[in-house]
Coordinates of N, CA, C and O in Angstrom, one line a residue:
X1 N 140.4 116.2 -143.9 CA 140.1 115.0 -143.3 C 140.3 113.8 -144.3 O 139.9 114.0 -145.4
X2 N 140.9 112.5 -143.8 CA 141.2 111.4 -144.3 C 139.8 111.2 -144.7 O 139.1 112.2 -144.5
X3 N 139.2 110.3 -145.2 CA 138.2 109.4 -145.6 C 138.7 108.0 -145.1 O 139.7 107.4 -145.6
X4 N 137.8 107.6 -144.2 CA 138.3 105.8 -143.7 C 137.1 105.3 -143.3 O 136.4 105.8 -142.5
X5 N 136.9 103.6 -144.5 CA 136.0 103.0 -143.9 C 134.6 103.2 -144.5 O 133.6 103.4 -143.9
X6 N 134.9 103.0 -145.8 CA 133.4 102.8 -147.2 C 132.3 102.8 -146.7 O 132.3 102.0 -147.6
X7 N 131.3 102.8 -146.1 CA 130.4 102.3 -145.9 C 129.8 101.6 -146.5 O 129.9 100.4 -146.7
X8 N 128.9 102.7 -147.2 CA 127.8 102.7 -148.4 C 127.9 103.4 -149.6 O 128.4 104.5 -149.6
X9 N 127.6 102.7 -150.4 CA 127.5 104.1 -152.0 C 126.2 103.7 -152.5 O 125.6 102.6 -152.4
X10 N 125.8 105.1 -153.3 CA 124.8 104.5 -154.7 C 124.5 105.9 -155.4 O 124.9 107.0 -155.2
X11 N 123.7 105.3 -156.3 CA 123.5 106.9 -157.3 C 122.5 107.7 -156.5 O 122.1 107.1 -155.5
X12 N 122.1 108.5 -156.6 CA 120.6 109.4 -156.3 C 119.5 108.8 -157.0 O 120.0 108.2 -158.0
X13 N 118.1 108.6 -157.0 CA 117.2 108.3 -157.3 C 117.2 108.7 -159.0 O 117.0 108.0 -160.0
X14 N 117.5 109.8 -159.1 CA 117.5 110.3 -160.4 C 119.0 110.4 -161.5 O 119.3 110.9 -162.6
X15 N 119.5 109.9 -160.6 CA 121.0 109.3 -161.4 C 122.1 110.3 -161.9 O 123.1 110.2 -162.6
X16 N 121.8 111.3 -161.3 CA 122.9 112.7 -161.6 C 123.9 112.8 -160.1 O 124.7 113.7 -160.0
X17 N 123.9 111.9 -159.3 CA 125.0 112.4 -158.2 C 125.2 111.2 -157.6 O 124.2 110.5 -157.6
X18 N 126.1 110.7 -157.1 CA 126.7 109.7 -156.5 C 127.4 110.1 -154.9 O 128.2 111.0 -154.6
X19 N 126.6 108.9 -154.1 CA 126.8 109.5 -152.7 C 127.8 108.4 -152.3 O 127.7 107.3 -152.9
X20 N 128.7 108.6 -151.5 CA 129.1 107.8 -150.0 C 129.5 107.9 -149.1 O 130.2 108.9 -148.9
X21 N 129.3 107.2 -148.0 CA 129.3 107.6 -146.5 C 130.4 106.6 -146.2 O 130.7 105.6 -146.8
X22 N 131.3 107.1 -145.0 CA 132.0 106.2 -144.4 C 131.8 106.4 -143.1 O 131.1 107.2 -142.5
X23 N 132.6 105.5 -142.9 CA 132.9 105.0 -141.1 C 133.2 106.0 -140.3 O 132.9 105.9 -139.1
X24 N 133.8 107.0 -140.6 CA 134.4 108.7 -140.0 C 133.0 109.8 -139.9 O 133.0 110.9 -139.4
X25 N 132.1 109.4 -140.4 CA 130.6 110.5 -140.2 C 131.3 111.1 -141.6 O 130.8 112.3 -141.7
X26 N 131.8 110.9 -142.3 CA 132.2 112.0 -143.9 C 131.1 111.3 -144.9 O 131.0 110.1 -145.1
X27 N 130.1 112.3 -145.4 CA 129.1 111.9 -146.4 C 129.5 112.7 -147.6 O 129.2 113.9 -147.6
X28 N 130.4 112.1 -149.0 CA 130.7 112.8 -149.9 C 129.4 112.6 -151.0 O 128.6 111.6 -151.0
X29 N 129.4 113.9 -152.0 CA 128.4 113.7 -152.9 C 128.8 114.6 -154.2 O 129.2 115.8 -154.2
X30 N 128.7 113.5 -155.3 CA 129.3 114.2 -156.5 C 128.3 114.4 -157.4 O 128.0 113.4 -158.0
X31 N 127.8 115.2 -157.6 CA 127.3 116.3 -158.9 C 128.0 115.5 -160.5 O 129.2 115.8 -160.9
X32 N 127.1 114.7 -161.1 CA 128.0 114.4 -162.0 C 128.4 115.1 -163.2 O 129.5 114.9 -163.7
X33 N 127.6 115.8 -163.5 CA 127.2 117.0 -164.8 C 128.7 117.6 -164.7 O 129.4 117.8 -165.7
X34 N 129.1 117.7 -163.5 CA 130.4 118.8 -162.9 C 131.3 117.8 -162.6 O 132.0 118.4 -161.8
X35 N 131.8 116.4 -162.9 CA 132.4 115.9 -162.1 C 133.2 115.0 -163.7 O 132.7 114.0 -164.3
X36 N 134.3 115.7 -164.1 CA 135.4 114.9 -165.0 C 135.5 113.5 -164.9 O 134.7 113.4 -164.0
X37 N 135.7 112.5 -165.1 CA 135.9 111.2 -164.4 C 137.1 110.9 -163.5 O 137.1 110.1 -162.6
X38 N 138.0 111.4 -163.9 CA 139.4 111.4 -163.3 C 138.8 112.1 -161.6 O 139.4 111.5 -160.7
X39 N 138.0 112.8 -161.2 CA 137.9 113.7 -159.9 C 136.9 112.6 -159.3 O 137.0 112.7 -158.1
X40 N 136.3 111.9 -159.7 CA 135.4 111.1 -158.9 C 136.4 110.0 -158.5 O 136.2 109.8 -157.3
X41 N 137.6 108.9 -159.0 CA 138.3 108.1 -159.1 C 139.5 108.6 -157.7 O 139.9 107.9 -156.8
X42 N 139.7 109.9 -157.9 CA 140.8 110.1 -156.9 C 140.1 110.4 -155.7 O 140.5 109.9 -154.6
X43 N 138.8 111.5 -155.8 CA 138.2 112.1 -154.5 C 137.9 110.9 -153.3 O 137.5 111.3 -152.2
X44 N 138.1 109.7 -153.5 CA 138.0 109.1 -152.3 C 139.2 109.0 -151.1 O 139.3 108.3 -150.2
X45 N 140.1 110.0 -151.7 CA 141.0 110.2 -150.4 C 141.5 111.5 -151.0 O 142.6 111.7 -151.3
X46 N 140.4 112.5 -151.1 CA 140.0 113.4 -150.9 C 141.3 114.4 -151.3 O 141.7 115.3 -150.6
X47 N 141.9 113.8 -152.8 CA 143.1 113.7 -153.4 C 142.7 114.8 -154.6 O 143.4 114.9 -155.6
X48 N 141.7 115.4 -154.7 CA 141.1 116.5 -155.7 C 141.9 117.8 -155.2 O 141.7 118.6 -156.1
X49 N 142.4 118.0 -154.6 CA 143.1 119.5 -154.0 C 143.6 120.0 -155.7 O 143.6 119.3 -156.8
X50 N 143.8 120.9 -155.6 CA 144.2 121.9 -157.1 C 143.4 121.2 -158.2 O 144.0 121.1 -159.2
X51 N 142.2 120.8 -158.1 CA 141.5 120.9 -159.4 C 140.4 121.7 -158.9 O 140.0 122.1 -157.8
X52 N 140.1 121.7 -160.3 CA 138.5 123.4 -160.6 C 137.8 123.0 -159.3 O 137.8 121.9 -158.8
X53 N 137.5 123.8 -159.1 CA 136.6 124.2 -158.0 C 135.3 123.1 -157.7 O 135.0 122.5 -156.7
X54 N 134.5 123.1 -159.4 CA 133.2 122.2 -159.7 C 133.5 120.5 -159.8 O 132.6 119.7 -160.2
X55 N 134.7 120.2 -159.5 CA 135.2 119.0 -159.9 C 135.5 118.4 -158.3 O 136.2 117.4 -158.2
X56 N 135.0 119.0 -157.1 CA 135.3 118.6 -155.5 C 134.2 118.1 -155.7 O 133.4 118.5 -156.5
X57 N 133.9 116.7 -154.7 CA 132.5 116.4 -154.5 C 132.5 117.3 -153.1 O 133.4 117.9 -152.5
X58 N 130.8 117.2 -152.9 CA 130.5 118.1 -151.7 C 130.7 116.7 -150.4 O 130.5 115.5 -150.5
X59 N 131.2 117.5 -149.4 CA 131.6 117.0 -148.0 C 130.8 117.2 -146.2 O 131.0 118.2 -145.5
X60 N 130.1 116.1 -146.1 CA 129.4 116.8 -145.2 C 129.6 115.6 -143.7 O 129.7 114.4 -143.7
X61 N 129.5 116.7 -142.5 CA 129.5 116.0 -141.6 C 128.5 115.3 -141.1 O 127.6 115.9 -140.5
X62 N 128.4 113.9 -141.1 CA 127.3 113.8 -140.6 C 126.8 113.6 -138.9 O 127.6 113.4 -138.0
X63 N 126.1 113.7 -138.7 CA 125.7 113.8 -137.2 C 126.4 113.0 -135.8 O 126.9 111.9 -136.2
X64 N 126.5 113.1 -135.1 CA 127.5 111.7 -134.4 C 126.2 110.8 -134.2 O 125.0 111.0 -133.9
X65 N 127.2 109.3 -134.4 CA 126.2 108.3 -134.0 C 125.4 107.8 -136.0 O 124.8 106.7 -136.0
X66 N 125.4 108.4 -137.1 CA 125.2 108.1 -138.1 C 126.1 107.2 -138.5 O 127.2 107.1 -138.0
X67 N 125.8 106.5 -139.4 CA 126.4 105.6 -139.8 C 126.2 105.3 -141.1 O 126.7 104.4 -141.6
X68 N 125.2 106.4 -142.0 CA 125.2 106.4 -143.6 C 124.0 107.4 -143.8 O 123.4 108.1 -143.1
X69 N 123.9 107.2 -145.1 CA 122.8 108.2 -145.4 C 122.2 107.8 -147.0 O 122.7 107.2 -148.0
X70 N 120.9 108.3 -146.8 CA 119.9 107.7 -148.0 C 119.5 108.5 -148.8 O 119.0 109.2 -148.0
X71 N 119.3 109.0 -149.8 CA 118.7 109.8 -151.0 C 117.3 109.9 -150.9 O 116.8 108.9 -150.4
X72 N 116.5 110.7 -151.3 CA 115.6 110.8 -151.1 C 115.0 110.9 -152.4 O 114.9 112.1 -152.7
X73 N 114.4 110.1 -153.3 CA 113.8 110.1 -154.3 C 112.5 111.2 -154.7 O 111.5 111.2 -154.1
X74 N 112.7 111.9 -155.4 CA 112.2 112.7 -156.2 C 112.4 114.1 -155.3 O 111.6 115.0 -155.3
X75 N 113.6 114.2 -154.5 CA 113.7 115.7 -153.4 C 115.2 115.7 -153.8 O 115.9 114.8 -153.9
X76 N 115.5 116.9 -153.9 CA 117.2 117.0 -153.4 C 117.7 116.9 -152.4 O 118.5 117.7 -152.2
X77 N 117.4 115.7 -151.3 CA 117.7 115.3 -150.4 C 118.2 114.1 -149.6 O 117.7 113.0 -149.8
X78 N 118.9 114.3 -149.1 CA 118.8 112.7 -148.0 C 118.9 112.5 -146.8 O 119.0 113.4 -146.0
X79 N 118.8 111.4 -146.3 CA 118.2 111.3 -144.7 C 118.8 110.2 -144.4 O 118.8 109.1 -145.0
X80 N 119.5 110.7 -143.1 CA 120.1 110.1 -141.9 C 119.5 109.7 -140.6 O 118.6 110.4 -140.1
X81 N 119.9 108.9 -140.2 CA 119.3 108.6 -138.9 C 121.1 108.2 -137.9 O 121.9 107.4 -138.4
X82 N 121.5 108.9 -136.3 CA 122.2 109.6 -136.1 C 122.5 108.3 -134.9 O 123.6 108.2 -134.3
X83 N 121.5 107.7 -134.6 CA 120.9 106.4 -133.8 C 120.5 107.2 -132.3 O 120.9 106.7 -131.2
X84 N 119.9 108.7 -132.3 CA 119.4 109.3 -131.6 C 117.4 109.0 -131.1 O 116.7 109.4 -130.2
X85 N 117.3 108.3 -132.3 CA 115.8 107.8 -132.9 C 115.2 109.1 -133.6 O 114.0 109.1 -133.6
X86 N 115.9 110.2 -134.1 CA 115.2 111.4 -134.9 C 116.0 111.1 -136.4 O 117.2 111.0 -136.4
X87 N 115.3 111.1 -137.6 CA 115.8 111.6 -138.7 C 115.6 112.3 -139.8 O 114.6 112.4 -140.5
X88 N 117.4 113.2 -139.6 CA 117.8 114.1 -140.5 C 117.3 113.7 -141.7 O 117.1 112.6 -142.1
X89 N 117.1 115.2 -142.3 CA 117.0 115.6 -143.6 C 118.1 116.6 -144.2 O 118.2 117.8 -143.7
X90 N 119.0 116.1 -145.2 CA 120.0 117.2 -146.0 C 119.8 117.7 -146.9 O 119.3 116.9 -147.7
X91 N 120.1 119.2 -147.5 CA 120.0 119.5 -148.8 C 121.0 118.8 -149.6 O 122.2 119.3 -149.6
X92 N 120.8 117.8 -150.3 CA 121.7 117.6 -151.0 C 122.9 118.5 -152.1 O 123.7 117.8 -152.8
X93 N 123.0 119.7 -152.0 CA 123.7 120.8 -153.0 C 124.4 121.1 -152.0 O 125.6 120.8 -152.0
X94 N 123.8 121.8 -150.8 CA 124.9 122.2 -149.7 C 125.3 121.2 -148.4 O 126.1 121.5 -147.4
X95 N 124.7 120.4 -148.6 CA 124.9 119.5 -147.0 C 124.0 120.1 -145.6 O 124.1 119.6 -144.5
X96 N 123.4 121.2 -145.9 CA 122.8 121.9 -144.9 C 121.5 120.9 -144.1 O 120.9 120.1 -144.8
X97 N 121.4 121.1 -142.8 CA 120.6 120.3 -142.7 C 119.2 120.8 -142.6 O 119.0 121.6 -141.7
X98 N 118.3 120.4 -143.5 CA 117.0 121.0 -143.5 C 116.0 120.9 -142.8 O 115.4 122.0 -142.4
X99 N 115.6 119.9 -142.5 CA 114.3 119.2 -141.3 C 114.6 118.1 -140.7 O 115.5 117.3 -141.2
X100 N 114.1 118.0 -139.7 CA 113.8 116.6 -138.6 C 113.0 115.9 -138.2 O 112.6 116.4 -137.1
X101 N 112.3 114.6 -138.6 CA 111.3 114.1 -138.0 C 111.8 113.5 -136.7 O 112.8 112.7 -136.5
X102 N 111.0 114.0 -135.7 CA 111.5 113.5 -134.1 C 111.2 111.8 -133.9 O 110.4 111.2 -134.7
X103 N 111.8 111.3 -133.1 CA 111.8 110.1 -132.7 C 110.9 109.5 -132.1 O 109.9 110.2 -132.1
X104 N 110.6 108.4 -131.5 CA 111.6 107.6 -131.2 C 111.3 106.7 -133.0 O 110.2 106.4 -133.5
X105 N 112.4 106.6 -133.5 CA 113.0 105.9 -134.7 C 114.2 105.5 -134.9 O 114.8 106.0 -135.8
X106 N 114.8 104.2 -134.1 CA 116.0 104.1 -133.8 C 115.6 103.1 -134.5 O 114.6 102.5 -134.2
X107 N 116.5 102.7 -135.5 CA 116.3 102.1 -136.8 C 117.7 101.1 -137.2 O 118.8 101.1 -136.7
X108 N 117.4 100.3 -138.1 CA 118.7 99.6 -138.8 C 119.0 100.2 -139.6 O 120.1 100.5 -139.8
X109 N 118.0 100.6 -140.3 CA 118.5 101.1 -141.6 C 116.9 101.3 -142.4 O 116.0 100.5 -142.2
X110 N 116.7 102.6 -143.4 CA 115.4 103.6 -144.1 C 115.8 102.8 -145.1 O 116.7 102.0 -145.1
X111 N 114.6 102.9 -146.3 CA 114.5 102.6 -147.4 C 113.3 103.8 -147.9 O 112.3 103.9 -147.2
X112 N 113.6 104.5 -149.0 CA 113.0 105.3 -149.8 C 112.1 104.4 -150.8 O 112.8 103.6 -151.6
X113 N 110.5 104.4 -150.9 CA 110.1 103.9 -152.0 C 110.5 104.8 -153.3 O 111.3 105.7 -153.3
X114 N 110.1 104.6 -153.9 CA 110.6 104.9 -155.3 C 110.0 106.5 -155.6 O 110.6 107.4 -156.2
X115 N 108.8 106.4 -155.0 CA 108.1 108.0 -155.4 C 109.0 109.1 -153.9 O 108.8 110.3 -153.9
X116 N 109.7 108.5 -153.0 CA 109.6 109.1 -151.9 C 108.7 109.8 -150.9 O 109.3 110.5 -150.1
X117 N 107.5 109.5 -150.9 CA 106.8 109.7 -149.9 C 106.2 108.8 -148.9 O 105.0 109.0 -148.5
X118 N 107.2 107.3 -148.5 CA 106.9 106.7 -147.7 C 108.4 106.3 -147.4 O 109.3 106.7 -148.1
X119 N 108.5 105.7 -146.6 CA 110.1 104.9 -146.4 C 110.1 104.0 -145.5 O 109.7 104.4 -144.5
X120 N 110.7 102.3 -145.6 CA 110.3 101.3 -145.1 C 111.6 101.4 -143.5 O 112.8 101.3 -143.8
X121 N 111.3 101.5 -142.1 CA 112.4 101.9 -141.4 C 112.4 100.5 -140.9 O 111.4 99.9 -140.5
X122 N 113.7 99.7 -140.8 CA 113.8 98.0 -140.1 C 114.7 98.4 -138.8 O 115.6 99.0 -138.4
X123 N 113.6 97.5 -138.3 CA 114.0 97.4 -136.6 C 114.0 96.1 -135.8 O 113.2 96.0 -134.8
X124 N 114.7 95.1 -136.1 CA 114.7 93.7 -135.6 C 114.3 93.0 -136.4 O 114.9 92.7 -137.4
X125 N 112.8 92.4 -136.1 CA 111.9 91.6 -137.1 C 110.6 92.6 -137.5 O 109.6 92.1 -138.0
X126 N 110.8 94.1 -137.1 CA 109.8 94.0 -137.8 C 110.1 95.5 -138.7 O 111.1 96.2 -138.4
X127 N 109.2 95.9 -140.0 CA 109.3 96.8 -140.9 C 108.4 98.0 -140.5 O 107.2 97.6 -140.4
X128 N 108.6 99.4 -140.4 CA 107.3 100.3 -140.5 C 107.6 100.5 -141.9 O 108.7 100.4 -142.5
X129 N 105.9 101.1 -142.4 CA 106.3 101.9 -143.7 C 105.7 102.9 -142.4 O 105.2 102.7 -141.3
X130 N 106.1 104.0 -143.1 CA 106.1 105.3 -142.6 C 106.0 106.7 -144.0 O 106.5 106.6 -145.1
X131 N 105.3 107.9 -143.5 CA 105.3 108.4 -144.3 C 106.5 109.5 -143.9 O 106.8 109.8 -142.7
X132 N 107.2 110.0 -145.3 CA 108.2 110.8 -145.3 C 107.9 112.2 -144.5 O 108.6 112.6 -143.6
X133 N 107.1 112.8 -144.9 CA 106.8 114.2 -144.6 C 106.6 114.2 -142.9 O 107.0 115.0 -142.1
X134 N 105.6 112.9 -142.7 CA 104.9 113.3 -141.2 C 105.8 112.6 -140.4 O 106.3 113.2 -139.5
X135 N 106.2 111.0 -140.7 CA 106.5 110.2 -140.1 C 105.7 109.1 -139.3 O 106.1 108.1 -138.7
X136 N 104.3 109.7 -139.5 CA 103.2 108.4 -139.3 C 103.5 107.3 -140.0 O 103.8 107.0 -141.2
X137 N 103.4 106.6 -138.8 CA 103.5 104.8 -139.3 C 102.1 104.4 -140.0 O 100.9 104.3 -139.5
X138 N 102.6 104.1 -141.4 CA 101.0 103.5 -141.8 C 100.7 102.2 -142.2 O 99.6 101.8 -142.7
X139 N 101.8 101.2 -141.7 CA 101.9 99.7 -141.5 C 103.0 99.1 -141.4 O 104.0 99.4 -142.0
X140 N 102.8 98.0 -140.4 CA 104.1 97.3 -140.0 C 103.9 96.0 -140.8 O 103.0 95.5 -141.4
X141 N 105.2 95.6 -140.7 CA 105.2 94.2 -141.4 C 106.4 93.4 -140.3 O 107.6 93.8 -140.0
X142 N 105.6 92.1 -139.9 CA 106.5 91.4 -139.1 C 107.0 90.3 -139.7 O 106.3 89.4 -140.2
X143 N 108.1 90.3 -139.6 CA 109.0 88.9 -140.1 C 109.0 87.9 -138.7 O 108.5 88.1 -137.6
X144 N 109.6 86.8 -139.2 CA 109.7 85.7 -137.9 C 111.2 85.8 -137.8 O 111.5 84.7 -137.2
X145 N 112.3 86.6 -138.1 CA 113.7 86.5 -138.3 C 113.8 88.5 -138.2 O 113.0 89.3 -138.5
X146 N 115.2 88.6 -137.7 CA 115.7 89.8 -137.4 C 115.3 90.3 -139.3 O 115.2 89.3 -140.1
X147 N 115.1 91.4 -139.9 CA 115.1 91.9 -140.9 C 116.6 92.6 -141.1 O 117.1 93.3 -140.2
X148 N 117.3 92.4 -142.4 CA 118.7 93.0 -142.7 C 118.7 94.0 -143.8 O 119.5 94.8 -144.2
X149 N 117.4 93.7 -144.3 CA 117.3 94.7 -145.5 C 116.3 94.7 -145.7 O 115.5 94.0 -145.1
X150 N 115.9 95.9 -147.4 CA 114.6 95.9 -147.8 C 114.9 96.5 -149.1 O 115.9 97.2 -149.3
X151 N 114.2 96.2 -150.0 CA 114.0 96.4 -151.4 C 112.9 97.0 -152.0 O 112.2 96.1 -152.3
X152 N 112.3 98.2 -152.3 CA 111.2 98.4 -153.1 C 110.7 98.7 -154.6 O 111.1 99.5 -155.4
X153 N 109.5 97.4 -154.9 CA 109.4 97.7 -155.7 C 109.0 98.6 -156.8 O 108.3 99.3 -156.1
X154 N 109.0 99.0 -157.9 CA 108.9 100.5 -158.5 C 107.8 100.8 -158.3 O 107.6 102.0 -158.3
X155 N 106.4 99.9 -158.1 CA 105.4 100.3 -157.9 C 105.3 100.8 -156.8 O 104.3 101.5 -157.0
X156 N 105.6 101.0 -155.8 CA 105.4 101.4 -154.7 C 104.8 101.0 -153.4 O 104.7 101.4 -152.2
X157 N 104.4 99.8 -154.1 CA 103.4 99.2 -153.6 C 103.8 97.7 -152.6 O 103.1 97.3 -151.7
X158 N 105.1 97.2 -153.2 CA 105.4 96.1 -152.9 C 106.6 96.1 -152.0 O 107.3 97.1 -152.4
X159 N 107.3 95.4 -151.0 CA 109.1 95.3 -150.7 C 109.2 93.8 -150.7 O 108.4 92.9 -150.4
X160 N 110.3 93.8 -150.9 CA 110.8 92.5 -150.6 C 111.9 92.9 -149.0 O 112.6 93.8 -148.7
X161 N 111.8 92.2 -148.7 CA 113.1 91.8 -147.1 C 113.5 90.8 -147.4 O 113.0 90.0 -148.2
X162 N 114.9 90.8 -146.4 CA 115.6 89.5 -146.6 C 116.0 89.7 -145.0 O 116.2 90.8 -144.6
X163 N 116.1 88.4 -144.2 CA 116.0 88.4 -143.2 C 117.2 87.4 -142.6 O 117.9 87.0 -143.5
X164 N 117.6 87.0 -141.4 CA 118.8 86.4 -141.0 C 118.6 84.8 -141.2 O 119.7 84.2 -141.3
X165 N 117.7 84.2 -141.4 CA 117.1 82.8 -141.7 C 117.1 82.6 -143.5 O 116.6 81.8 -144.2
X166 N 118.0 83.8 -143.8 CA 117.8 83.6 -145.4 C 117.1 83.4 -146.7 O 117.2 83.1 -147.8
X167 N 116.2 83.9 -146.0 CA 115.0 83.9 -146.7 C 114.5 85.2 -146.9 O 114.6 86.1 -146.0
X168 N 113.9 85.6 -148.5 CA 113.2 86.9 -149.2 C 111.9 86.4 -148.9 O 111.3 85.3 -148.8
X169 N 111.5 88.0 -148.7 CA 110.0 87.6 -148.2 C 109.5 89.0 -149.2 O 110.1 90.1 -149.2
X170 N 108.5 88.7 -150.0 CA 107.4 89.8 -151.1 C 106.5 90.0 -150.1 O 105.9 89.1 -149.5
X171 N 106.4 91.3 -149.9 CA 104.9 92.2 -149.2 C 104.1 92.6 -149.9 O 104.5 93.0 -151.0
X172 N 102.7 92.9 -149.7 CA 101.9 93.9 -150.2 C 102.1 95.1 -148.9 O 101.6 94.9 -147.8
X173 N 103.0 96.3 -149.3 CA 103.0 97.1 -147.8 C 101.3 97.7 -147.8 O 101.1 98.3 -146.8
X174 N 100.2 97.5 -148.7 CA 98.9 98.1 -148.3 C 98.6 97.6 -147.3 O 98.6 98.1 -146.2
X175 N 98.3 96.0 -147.7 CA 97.7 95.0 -146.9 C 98.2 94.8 -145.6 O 97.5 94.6 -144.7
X176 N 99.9 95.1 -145.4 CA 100.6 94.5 -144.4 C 100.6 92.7 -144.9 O 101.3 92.2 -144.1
X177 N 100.2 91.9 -145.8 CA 100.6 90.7 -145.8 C 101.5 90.0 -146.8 O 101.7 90.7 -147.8
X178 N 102.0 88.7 -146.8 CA 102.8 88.3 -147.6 C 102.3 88.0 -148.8 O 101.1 87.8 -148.9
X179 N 103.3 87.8 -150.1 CA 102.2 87.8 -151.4 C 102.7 86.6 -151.6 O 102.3 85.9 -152.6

């Protein structure tokens, strides 16, 4: 299969594997330890054929209706959401899919805090943190503007959003208020 249509990229939490998703449901992931530099440069059009074996990034389908996929800090994992409102969990080594927290979680888009055991899910104007394992919501955060993103800080403690009115907004996610 072609690869069309970049989505997203970034490192893993822990900086040994480089993921990207495209527009086709293809989620590649390269193992860097194992990955020459020349095989990461070409594998985006999946142009690695006749090299070593350890030098392919791994290729995974992702669910229909996905549209990217997130790392999961301090797990060998990442998590999709398929816009079914349930999200996937992958092993990151095989692409297998591991667990599912059920829905309704129809989302713009997860953010992993830094320890991975909460994840900020954006849905219009407003933010859940949520916990990874259960999926209990353990506070919302409402913006006055559709929310486009989220950033967490290393503490764990804080996100920034940025919203369609242009404006970054600092949270305390304990409190639920702005700092």
């Amino acid at each position: 299969a072609r690869l069309t249509g970049l989505h997203r990229f970034g490192f893993s939490p822990d900086g040994q594997a480089v993921g990207a998703s495209y527009t086709n449901r293809q989620f590649l992931v390269w193992q860097l330890a194992a990955q020459p530099p020349y095989a990461m440069a070409r594998a985006s059009g999946l142009s690695a054929v006749g090299q070593p074996e350890g030098s392919r990034p791994l290729v995974v389908e992702l669910p229909v209706g996905a549209e990217g996929a997130t790392a999961v800090p301090g797990a060998k994992l990442f998590a999709t959401d398929a816009g079914d409102g349930d999200l996937r969990f992958f092993d990151l080594d095989h692409g297998r899919e591991m667990r599912k927290l059920k829905g309704p979680l129809r989302i713009r888009e997860i953010v992993f805090s830094p320890d991975g055991t909460q994840f900020a899910r954006i849905k219009g104007k407003d933010v859940k943190i949520c916990d990874t394992v259960t999926g209990e919501i353990r506070g919302t955060l409402s913006a006055s503007a559709a929310v486009q993103g989220a950033v967490w800080h290393p503490d764990g403690r804080q996100l920034v959003t940025w919203a369609t009115e242009r404006l970054l907004r600092l949270w305390n996610t304990e409190t639920e208020r702005l700092i």
